[in-house]
XYZ file of C-alpha atoms in Angstrom:
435
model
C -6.448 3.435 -10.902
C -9.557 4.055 -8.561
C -10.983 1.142 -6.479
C -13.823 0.143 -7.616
C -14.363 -3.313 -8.161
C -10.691 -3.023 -9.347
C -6.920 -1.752 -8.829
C -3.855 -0.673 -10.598
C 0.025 -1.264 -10.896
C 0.435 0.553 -7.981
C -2.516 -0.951 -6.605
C -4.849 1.192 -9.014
C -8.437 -0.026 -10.047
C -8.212 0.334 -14.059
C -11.610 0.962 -15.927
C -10.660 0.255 -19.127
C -12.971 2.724 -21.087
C -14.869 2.203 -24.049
C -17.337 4.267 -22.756
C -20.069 1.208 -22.046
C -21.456 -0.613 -19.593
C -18.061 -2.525 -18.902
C -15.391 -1.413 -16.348
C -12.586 -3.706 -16.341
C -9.702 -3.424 -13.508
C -6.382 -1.714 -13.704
C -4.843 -1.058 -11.767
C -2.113 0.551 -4.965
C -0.963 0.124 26.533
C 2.083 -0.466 28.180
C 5.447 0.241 26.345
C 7.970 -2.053 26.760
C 11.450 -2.303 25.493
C 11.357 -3.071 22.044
C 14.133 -4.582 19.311
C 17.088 -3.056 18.399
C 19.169 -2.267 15.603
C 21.651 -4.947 15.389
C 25.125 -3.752 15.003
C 23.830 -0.245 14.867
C 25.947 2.450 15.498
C 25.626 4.972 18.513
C 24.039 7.410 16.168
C 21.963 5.489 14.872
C 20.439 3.790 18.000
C 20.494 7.760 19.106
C 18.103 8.418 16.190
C 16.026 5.493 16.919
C 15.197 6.769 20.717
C 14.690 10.410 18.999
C 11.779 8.967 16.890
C 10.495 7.111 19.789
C 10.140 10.247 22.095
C 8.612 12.437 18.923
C 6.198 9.606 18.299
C 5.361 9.671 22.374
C 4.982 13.501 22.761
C 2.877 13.637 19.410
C 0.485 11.106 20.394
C 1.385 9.658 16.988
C -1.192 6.394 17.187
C -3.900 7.627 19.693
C -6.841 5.702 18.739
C -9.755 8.972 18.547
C -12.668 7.126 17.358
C -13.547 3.082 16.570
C -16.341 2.053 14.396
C -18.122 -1.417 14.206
C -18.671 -1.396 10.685
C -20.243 -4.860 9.883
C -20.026 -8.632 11.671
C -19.327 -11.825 9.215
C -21.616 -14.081 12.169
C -19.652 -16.997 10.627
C -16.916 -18.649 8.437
C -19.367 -19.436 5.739
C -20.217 -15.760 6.526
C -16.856 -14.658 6.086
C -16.071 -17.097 2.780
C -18.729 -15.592 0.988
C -17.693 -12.093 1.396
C -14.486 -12.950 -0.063
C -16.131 -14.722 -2.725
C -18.138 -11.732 -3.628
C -15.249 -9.626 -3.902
C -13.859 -12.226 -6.286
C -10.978 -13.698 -3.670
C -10.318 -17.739 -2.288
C -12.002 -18.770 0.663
C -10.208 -22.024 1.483
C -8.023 -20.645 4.186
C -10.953 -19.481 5.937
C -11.637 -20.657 9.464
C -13.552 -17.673 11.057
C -16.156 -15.133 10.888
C -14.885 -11.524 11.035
C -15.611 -8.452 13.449
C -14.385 -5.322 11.003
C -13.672 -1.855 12.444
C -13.202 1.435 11.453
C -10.415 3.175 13.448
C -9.390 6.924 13.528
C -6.167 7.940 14.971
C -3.201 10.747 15.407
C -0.518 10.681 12.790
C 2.229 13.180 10.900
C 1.307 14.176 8.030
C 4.527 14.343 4.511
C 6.118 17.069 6.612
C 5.817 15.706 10.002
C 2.546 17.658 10.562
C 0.086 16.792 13.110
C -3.172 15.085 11.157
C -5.634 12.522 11.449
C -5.742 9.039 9.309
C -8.249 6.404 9.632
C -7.706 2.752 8.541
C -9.558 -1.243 8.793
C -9.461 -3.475 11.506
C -10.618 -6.580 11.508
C -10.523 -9.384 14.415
C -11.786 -13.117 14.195
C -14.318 -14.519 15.898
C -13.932 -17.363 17.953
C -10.157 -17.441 18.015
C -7.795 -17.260 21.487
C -6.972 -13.652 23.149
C -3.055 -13.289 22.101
C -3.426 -12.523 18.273
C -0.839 -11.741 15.849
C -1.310 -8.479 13.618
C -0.723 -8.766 10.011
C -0.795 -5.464 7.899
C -2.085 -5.219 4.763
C -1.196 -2.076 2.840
C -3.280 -1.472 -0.142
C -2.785 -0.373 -3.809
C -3.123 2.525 -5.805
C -6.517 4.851 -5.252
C -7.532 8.143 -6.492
C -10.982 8.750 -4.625
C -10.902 8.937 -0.454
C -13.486 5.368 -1.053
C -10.464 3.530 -2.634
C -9.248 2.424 0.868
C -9.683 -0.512 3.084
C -12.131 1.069 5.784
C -15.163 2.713 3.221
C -16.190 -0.525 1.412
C -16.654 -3.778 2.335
C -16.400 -7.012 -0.428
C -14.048 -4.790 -2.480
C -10.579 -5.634 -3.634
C -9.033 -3.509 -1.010
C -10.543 -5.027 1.543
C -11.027 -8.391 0.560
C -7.050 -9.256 1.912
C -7.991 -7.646 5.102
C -10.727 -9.934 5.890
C -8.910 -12.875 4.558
C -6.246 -12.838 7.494
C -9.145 -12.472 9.815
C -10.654 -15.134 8.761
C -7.809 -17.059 9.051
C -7.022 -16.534 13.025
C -4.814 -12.823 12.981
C -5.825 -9.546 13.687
C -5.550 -8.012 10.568
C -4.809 -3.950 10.233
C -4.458 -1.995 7.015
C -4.340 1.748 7.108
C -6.323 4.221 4.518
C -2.953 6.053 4.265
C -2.703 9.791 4.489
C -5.844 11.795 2.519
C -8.237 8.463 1.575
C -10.182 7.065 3.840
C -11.642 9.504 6.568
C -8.368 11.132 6.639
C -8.026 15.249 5.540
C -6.456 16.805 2.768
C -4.701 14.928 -0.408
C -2.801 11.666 -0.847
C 0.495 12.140 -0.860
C 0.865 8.848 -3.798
C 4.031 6.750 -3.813
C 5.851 8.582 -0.550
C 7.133 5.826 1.556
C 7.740 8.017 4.225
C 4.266 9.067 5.323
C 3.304 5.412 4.107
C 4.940 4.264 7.065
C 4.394 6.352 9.500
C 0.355 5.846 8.954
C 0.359 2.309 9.178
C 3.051 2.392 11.882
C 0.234 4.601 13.810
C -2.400 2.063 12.715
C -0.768 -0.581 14.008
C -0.647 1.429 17.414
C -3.843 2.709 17.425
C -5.571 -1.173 16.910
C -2.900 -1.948 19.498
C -4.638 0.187 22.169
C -8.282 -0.749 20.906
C -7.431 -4.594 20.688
C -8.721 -5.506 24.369
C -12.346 -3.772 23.819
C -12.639 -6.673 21.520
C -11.224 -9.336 23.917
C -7.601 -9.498 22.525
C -4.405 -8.880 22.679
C -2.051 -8.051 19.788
C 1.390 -9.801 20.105
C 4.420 -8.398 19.393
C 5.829 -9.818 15.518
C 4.027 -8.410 12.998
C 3.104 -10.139 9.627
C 3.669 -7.046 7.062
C 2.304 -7.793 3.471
C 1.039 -4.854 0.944
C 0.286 -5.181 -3.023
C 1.371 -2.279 -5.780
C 1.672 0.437 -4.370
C 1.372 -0.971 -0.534
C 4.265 -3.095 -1.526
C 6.896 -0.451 -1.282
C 4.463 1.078 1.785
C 5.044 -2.832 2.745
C 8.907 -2.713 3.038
C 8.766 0.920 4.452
C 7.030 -0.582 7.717
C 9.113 -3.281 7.823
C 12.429 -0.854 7.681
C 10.715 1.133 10.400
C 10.087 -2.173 12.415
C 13.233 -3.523 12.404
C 14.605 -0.127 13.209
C 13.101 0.055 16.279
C 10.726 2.635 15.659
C 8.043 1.032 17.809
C 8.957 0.129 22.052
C 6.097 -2.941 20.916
C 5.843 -4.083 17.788
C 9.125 -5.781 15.627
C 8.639 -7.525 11.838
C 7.801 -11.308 12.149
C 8.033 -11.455 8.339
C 7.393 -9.569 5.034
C 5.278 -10.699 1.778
C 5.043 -7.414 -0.495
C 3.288 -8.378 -3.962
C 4.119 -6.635 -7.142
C 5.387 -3.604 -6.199
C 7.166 -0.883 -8.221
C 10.558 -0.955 -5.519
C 12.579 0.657 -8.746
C 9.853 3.428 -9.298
C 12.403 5.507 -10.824
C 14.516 2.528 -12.447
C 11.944 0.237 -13.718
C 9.228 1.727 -13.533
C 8.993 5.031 -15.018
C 11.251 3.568 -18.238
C 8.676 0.877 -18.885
C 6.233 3.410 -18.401
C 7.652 5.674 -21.245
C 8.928 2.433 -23.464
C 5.094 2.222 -23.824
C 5.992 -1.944 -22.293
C 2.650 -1.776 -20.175
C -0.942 -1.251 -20.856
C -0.274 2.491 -22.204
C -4.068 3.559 -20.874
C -2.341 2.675 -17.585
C 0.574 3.748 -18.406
C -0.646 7.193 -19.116
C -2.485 7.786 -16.146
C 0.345 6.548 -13.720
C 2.206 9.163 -15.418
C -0.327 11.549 -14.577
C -0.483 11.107 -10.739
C 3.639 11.016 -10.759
C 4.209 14.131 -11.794
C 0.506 15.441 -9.437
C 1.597 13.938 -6.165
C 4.981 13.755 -6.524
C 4.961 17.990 -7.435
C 2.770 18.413 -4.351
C 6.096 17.578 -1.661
C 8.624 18.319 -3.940
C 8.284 21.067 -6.698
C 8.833 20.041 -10.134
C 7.112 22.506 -12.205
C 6.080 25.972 -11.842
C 2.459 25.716 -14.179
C 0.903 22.736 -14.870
C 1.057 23.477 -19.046
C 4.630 22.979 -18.546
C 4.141 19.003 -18.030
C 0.723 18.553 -20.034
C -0.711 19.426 -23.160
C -3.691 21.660 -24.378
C -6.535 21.425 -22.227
C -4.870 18.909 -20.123
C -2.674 21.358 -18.422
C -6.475 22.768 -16.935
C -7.941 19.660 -15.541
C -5.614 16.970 -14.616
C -4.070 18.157 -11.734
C -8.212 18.348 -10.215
C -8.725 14.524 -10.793
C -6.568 13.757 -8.113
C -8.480 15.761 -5.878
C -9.623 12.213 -3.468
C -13.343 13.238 -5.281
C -13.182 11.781 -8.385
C -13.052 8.049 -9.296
C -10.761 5.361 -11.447
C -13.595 5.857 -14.091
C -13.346 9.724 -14.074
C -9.357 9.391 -13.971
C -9.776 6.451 -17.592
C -12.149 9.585 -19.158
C -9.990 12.421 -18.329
C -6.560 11.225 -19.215
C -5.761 10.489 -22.856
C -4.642 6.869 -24.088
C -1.191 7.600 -24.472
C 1.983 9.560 -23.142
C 2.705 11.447 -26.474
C -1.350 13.097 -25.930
C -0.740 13.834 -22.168
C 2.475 14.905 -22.019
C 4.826 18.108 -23.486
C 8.069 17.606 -24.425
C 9.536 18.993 -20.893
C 7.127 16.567 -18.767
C 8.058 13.267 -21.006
C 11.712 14.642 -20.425
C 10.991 15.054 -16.825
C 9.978 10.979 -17.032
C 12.394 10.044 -18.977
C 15.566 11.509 -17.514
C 14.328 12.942 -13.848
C 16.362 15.685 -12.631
C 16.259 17.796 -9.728
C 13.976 17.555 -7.224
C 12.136 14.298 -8.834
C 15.368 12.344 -8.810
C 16.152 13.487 -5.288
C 12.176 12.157 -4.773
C 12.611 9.217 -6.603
C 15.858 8.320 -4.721
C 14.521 8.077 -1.882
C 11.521 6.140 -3.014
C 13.189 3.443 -4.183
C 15.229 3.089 -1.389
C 13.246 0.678 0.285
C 15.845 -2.501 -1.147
C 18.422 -1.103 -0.936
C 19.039 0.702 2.131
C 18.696 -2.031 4.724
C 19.150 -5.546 5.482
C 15.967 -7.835 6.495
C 16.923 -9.841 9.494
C 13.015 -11.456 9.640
C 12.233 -13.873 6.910
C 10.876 -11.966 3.182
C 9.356 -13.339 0.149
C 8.386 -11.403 -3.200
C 5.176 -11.979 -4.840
C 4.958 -11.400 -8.248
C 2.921 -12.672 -11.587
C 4.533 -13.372 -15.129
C 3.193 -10.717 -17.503
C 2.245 -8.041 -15.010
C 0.786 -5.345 -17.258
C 0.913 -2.751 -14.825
C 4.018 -3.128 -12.545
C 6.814 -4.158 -14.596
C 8.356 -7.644 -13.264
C 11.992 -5.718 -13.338
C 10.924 -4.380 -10.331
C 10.715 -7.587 -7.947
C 14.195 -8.726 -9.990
C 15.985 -5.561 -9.090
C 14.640 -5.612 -5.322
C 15.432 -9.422 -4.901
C 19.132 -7.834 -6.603
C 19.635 -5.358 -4.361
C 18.709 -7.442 -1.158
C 21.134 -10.357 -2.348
C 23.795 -7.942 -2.229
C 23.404 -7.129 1.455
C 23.765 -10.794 1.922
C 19.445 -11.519 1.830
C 18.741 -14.353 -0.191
C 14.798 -13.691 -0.511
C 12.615 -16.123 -2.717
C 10.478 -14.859 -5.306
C 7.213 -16.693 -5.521
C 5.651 -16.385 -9.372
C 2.354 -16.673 -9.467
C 1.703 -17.549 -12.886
C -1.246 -16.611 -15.108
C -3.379 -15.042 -13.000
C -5.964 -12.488 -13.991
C -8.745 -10.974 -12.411
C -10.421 -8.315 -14.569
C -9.194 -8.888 -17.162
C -5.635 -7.494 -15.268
C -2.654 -10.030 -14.500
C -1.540 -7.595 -12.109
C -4.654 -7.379 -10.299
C -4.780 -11.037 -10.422
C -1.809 -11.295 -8.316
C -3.135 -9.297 -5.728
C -5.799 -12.152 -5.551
C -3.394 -15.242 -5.811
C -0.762 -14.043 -3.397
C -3.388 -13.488 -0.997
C -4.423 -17.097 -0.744
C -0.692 -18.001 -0.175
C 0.422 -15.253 1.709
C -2.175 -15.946 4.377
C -0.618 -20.058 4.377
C 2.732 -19.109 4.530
C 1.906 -16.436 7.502
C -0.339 -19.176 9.001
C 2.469 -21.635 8.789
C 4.567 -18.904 10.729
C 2.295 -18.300 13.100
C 1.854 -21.877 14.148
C 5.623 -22.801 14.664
């Protein structure tokens, strides 16, 4: 659930440990007038200006620092770093200038706080550019983000739409990366506002590389970056930015029913249970971090558990150290309260979890959408996409879901889709971009 050479359901890089050699994946300028809600009432439209003017006097998006972190000279350049990091390369058609940026955000609470995220520009290509952001999967260590390693499998999508001719952006999120504090897992809320901000902060440092960023964005994200995915989309086609409105959305199995899908397949014991255990883990860490759900942490986990899980998820320790600190199954993790918890959330989870998996249900995509997913995803169960394509047909969205067959990387079908929808995420956003 790191990201290492791998990810997890949520975008996590599984190590599957027998303690050897092997680590397998798991798995995650100006301002102009901008769109408007359509058919939105006068409150809402009144909300939409509110967020506007916080986002202008916080400086939300200020671009503090930009990094040249490494130049792919060419497109065989370019192809081989993908192929290194174990991704296609026939869609690529230019070398790659990647960037670190650093920029103002709000932190869960609205706070004030830094983030830092990867941006990556093609060579070669003409000064108008469209953005597409990629939000990544599930990481435990501040290095499982797009903007610390290069040739990895959360960067690999990143430099993929570069190559192909956009400007692509993908935020660290809030706590990985260069960013301060801990990562506030699975909130949608903060998950959007950091790659709103990323998107404004490569916005503003777009013409020191000879470009300019257009207005549609191209919003894709895999796991765990597939809710963060819909969340920016939502906030895009709410008006949120004065620029910036969604050309299009391609999230890639994500868990959209976190508390519906998810967590029961989790506890059915349906997916990989090492997996399974340490999702479980991080839930009921992150999620107890905004919103309190136990008092001690021996309330939730067992024995000597209850002393040293909450510190893996610390942004210091990797996927590996996460597979050899948390046992092989729910029934060794977990007291009877904490599988309860899971099982039947109450309280303060459920009012979490609600809004979590919110992002189908509580809008209606006017920009085109398509759901990624691959047959016997181990990791994020395939309920998930069903229920989100469900709950968007019913607000009159008839959005195709693209199955991606048997793909594995890692030994991981769910990493594997990460891999395949990339390939045809960047042709279908291609094909957009042309017409």
């Amino acid at each position: 659930m790191v990201n290492s050479p791998t990810t997890s359901p949520l975008g996590m890089t599984r190590h599957r440990v027998r303690l050897r050699a092997h680590v397998a994946a798991v798995c995650c300028g100006v301002l102009l007038t901008g769109p408007i809600l359509a058919g939105a009432t006068a409150p809402a439209l009144a909300a939409v200006a509110q967020e506007r003017t916080r986002h202008e006097e916080s400086g939300r998006g200020t671009l503090l620092s930009a990094e040249k972190l490494y130049t792919l000279a060419s497109p065989q350049a370019a192809a081989a770093e993908l192929r290194t990091a174990g991704f296609g390369d026939d869609t690529v058609r230019h070398g790659v200038v990647a960037y670190r940026l650093v920029y103002r955000t709000v932190d869960a609470k609205g706070q004030p706080t830094t983030a830092s995220g990867l941006f990556a520009v093609p060579l070669g290509a003409e000064r108008h550019l469209q953005a597409v952001s990629f939000a990544h999967g599930t990481g435990a260590h501040k290095d499982d983000s797009p903007s610390m390693r290069r040739a990895v499998f959360h960067s690999a999508p990143v430099i993929a739409h570069a190559a192909a001719g956009a400007a692509a952006v993908a935020p660290d999120y809030l706590g990985l990366g260069k960013g301060p504090g801990l990562h506030p897992w699975m909130d949608i809320g903060s998950e959007a506002t950091a790659s709103l901000d990323m998107l404004r902060a490569a916005r503003a440092f777009a013409p020191r590389t000879g470009h300019v960023l257009d207005r549609e964005v191209l919003v894709t994200g895999f796991s765990q970056g597939a809710s963060a995915a819909l969340g920016l989309g939502r906030a895009l086609e709410a008006g949120e930015d004065r620029w910036f409105g969604l050309g299009a959305l391609a999230p890639v199995s994500g868990a959209y029913d976190f508390g519906g899908a998810e967590l029961p397949a989790l506890v059915a014991g349906t997916l990989d249970k090492k997996s399974g255990a340490v999702y479980a883990a991080y839930t009921l860490v992150a999620f107890n971090r905004l919103h309190p759900i136990y008092d001690r942490p021996a309330e939730v986990f067992r024995g000597t558990y209850a002393h040293t899980v909450e510190d893996l998820f610390d942004g210091a320790h990797t996927g590996l150290d996460l597979m050899r600190g948390i046992p092989d199954s729910l029934d060794a993790l977990l007291t009877e309260h904490g599988l309860a918890l899971l099982t039947h959330p109450t309280g303060a989870l459920a009012a979490a979890l609600r809004t979590t998996d919110a992002v189908c249900t509580d809008w209606r995509p006017r920009a085109p959408v398509r759901l990624y997913m691959a047959t016997g995803d181990e990791q994020a169960t395939t309920e998930n996409t069903e229920h989100c394509r469900a709950a968007l047909a019913r607000r009159g969205v008839d959005v195709p879901v693209v199955d991606l067959g048997a793909v594995d990387y890692k030994e991981s079908r769910h990493l594997g889709s990460n891999v395949a929808a990339t390939t045809a995420i960047v042709r279908w956003f291609g094909e957009l971009r042309r017409r």
